[in-house]
Amino acid sequence: MQSPVSLMISPNPFCDNARISWQTRKSGTSSLGLYNIRGQQVLSLKIYTGIGINSYLLQKDKLASGLYFLRLQSPSGSVSRKVLILH
């Protein structure tokens, strides 16, 4: 399974919201998971993605300041990135 061509989080770190963008080579359902440093999942989303560039606006909502790990699982593969939320 190939990895997504790219996964970007901008801005990172962020205070209010961040744009998560990724590119896939296959269409289908993708999963976004956000995990705190204890490994607890604090956000779980299923999103239909098309071939090419896709995006999602991540809002801090009730998330505490700190380091998180974002995991994307798409039809093209999976990838993880660090995300830093500041208040």
XYZ file of N, CA and C in Angstrom:
261
model
N 0.844 -1.171 0.000
C 0.000 0.000 0.000
C 0.895 1.241 0.000
N 0.625 2.173 -0.901
C 1.423 3.382 -0.986
C 0.936 4.414 0.016
N 1.859 5.281 0.442
C 1.489 6.376 1.329
C 0.827 7.472 0.519
N -0.021 8.289 1.173
C -0.535 9.457 0.484
C 0.645 10.288 -0.012
N 0.462 10.955 -1.130
C 1.542 11.748 -1.700
C 2.010 12.797 -0.699
N 1.077 13.394 0.027
C 1.470 14.412 1.004
C 0.412 14.545 2.088
N 0.843 15.028 3.243
C -0.057 15.380 4.338
C 0.518 16.626 4.971
N -0.254 17.706 4.952
C 0.208 18.975 5.507
C -0.800 19.489 6.523
N -0.291 20.144 7.567
C -1.113 20.783 8.585
C -0.636 22.221 8.670
N -1.545 23.159 8.429
C -1.141 24.562 8.403
C -2.199 25.440 9.058
N -1.801 26.312 9.976
C -0.464 26.402 10.559
C -0.253 25.300 11.598
N 0.971 25.070 11.929
C 1.319 24.097 12.965
C 2.591 24.582 13.650
N 2.493 25.062 14.881
C 1.382 24.975 15.836
C 0.239 25.927 15.469
N -0.945 25.674 16.084
C -2.093 26.546 15.846
C -2.839 26.836 17.137
N -3.619 27.948 17.092
C -4.388 28.376 18.271
C -5.881 28.097 18.113
N -6.452 28.446 16.969
C -7.894 28.312 16.774
C -8.271 27.160 15.844
N -7.691 27.142 14.650
C -7.963 26.062 13.710
C -6.786 25.884 12.765
N -6.743 24.731 12.148
C -5.678 24.403 11.198
C -6.286 23.652 10.022
N -5.738 23.870 8.856
C -6.182 23.172 7.651
C -5.317 21.921 7.468
N -5.975 20.777 7.418
C -5.294 19.517 7.143
C -5.532 19.215 5.668
N -4.464 19.070 4.912
C -4.574 18.795 3.476
C -3.775 17.547 3.136
N -4.331 16.719 2.286
C -3.625 15.527 1.849
C -4.015 15.203 0.416
N -3.151 14.469 -0.235
C -3.371 14.076 -1.618
C -3.385 12.561 -1.691
N -4.402 12.024 -2.358
C -4.503 10.573 -2.500
C -4.557 10.186 -3.973
N -4.199 8.965 -4.239
C -4.217 8.443 -5.610
C -5.470 7.620 -5.890
N -6.263 7.371 -4.829
C -7.487 6.580 -4.967
C -8.615 7.279 -4.217
N -9.835 7.161 -4.711
C -10.983 7.711 -3.994
C -11.527 6.660 -3.028
N -12.275 7.131 -2.033
C -12.862 6.229 -1.053
C -12.958 6.890 0.304
N -13.237 6.115 1.318
C -13.384 6.639 2.671
C -12.030 6.709 3.360
N -11.758 7.873 3.939
C -10.533 8.076 4.722
C -10.912 8.274 6.177
N -10.003 7.929 7.067
C -10.202 8.129 8.502
C -9.140 9.081 9.021
N -9.583 10.049 9.814
C -8.671 10.947 10.517
C -8.817 10.664 12.000
N -7.717 10.432 12.668
C -7.725 10.220 14.109
C -6.727 11.154 14.762
N -7.122 11.779 15.854
C -6.231 12.660 16.606
C -6.029 12.036 17.978
N -4.761 11.877 18.374
C -4.407 11.194 19.615
C -3.568 12.110 20.491
N -3.844 12.088 21.802
C -3.008 12.854 22.725
C -1.724 12.070 23.005
N -0.835 12.650 23.807
C 0.460 11.996 24.029
C 0.344 10.720 24.866
N -0.814 10.487 25.457
C -1.051 9.239 26.192
C -1.570 8.132 25.274
N -1.772 8.485 24.004
C -2.278 7.513 23.048
C -3.786 7.409 23.012
N -4.481 8.294 23.742
C -5.941 8.278 23.772
C -6.480 9.017 22.553
N -7.434 8.410 21.870
C -8.027 9.055 20.707
C -8.997 10.131 21.179
N -8.786 11.363 20.710
C -9.634 12.480 21.117
C -10.519 12.966 19.975
N -10.280 12.481 18.767
C -11.088 12.848 17.605
C -11.029 11.704 16.606
N -12.181 11.353 16.049
C -12.244 10.297 15.042
C -13.244 10.716 13.975
N -12.795 10.758 12.722
C -13.656 11.172 11.614
C -13.531 10.203 10.451
N -14.632 9.990 9.762
C -14.648 9.258 8.497
C -15.056 10.277 7.435
N -14.236 10.398 6.386
C -14.462 11.402 5.355
C -14.322 10.738 3.994
N -15.266 11.016 3.074
C -15.099 10.525 1.709
C -14.078 11.417 1.018
N -13.079 10.822 0.388
C -12.054 11.592 -0.302
C -11.987 11.182 -1.765
N -11.723 12.173 -2.588
C -11.575 11.931 -4.015
C -10.111 11.866 -4.394
N -9.850 11.492 -5.627
C -8.484 11.479 -6.135
C -7.984 12.914 -6.182
N -6.769 13.137 -5.721
C -6.193 14.480 -5.720
C -6.137 15.056 -4.319
N -6.264 16.380 -4.242
C -6.105 17.088 -2.970
C -7.430 17.132 -2.211
N -7.374 16.801 -0.934
C -8.517 16.830 -0.027
C -8.127 17.647 1.192
N -9.129 18.184 1.912
C -8.787 18.961 3.107
C -9.907 18.900 4.136
N -9.532 19.230 5.358
C -10.449 19.275 6.498
C -9.977 20.387 7.420
N -10.919 21.169 7.959
C -10.581 22.234 8.899
C -10.675 21.681 10.319
N -9.543 21.574 10.986
C -9.470 21.086 12.363
C -9.608 22.271 13.302
N -10.631 22.246 14.155
C -10.848 23.315 15.129
C -10.493 22.795 16.509
N -9.890 23.668 17.310
C -9.418 23.223 18.630
C -10.566 22.846 19.551
N -11.735 23.462 19.369
C -12.919 23.193 20.182
C -12.567 22.965 21.652
N -12.724 21.737 22.115
C -12.492 21.430 23.529
C -11.148 20.750 23.759
N -10.242 20.878 22.815
C -8.930 20.255 22.951
C -8.021 21.120 23.808
N -7.306 20.499 24.708
C -6.362 21.218 25.571
C -5.092 21.536 24.789
N -4.354 22.518 25.271
C -3.041 22.808 24.688
C -2.162 21.577 24.828
N -1.319 21.347 23.840
C -0.390 20.235 23.951
C -0.045 19.622 22.614
N 0.719 18.553 22.679
C 1.173 17.825 21.505
C 0.198 16.685 21.210
N -0.179 16.571 19.950
C -1.084 15.522 19.489
C -0.465 14.840 18.273
N -0.997 13.689 17.945
C -0.575 12.965 16.755
C -1.796 12.761 15.872
N -1.691 13.202 14.639
C -2.764 13.059 13.663
C -2.444 11.864 12.778
N -3.393 10.960 12.634
C -3.194 9.779 11.780
C -4.255 9.786 10.690
N -3.799 9.725 9.466
C -4.672 9.646 8.303
C -4.558 8.252 7.712
N -5.698 7.602 7.521
C -5.749 6.324 6.817
C -6.644 6.537 5.606
N -6.064 6.439 4.426
C -6.803 6.673 3.190
C -6.694 5.442 2.296
N -7.472 5.403 1.204
C -7.337 4.284 0.274
C -5.923 4.167 -0.310
N -5.140 5.255 -0.246
C -3.767 5.242 -0.771
C -2.735 4.828 0.270
N -3.128 4.697 1.533
C -2.185 4.333 2.582
C -2.423 5.140 3.842
N -1.464 5.113 4.757
C -1.617 5.840 6.015
C -0.346 6.612 6.332
N -0.529 7.681 7.105
C 0.583 8.547 7.481
C 0.207 9.263 8.772
N 1.204 9.621 9.575
C 0.983 10.337 10.838
C 1.838 11.592 10.876
N 1.341 12.608 11.592
C 2.077 13.851 11.786
C 1.832 14.353 13.205
N 2.802 15.101 13.725
C 2.642 15.761 15.021
C 1.880 17.063 14.823
N 1.015 17.387 15.797
C 0.246 18.629 15.781
C 0.400 19.271 17.152
N 0.679 20.561 17.185
C 0.824 21.279 18.445
C -0.278 22.320 18.555
N -1.082 22.222 19.625
C -2.162 23.173 19.874
C -1.746 24.092 21.006
N -1.862 25.395 20.766
C -1.532 26.417 21.759
C -2.778 27.223 22.077
N -2.883 27.698 23.306
C -4.006 28.574 23.686
C -3.473 29.923 24.057
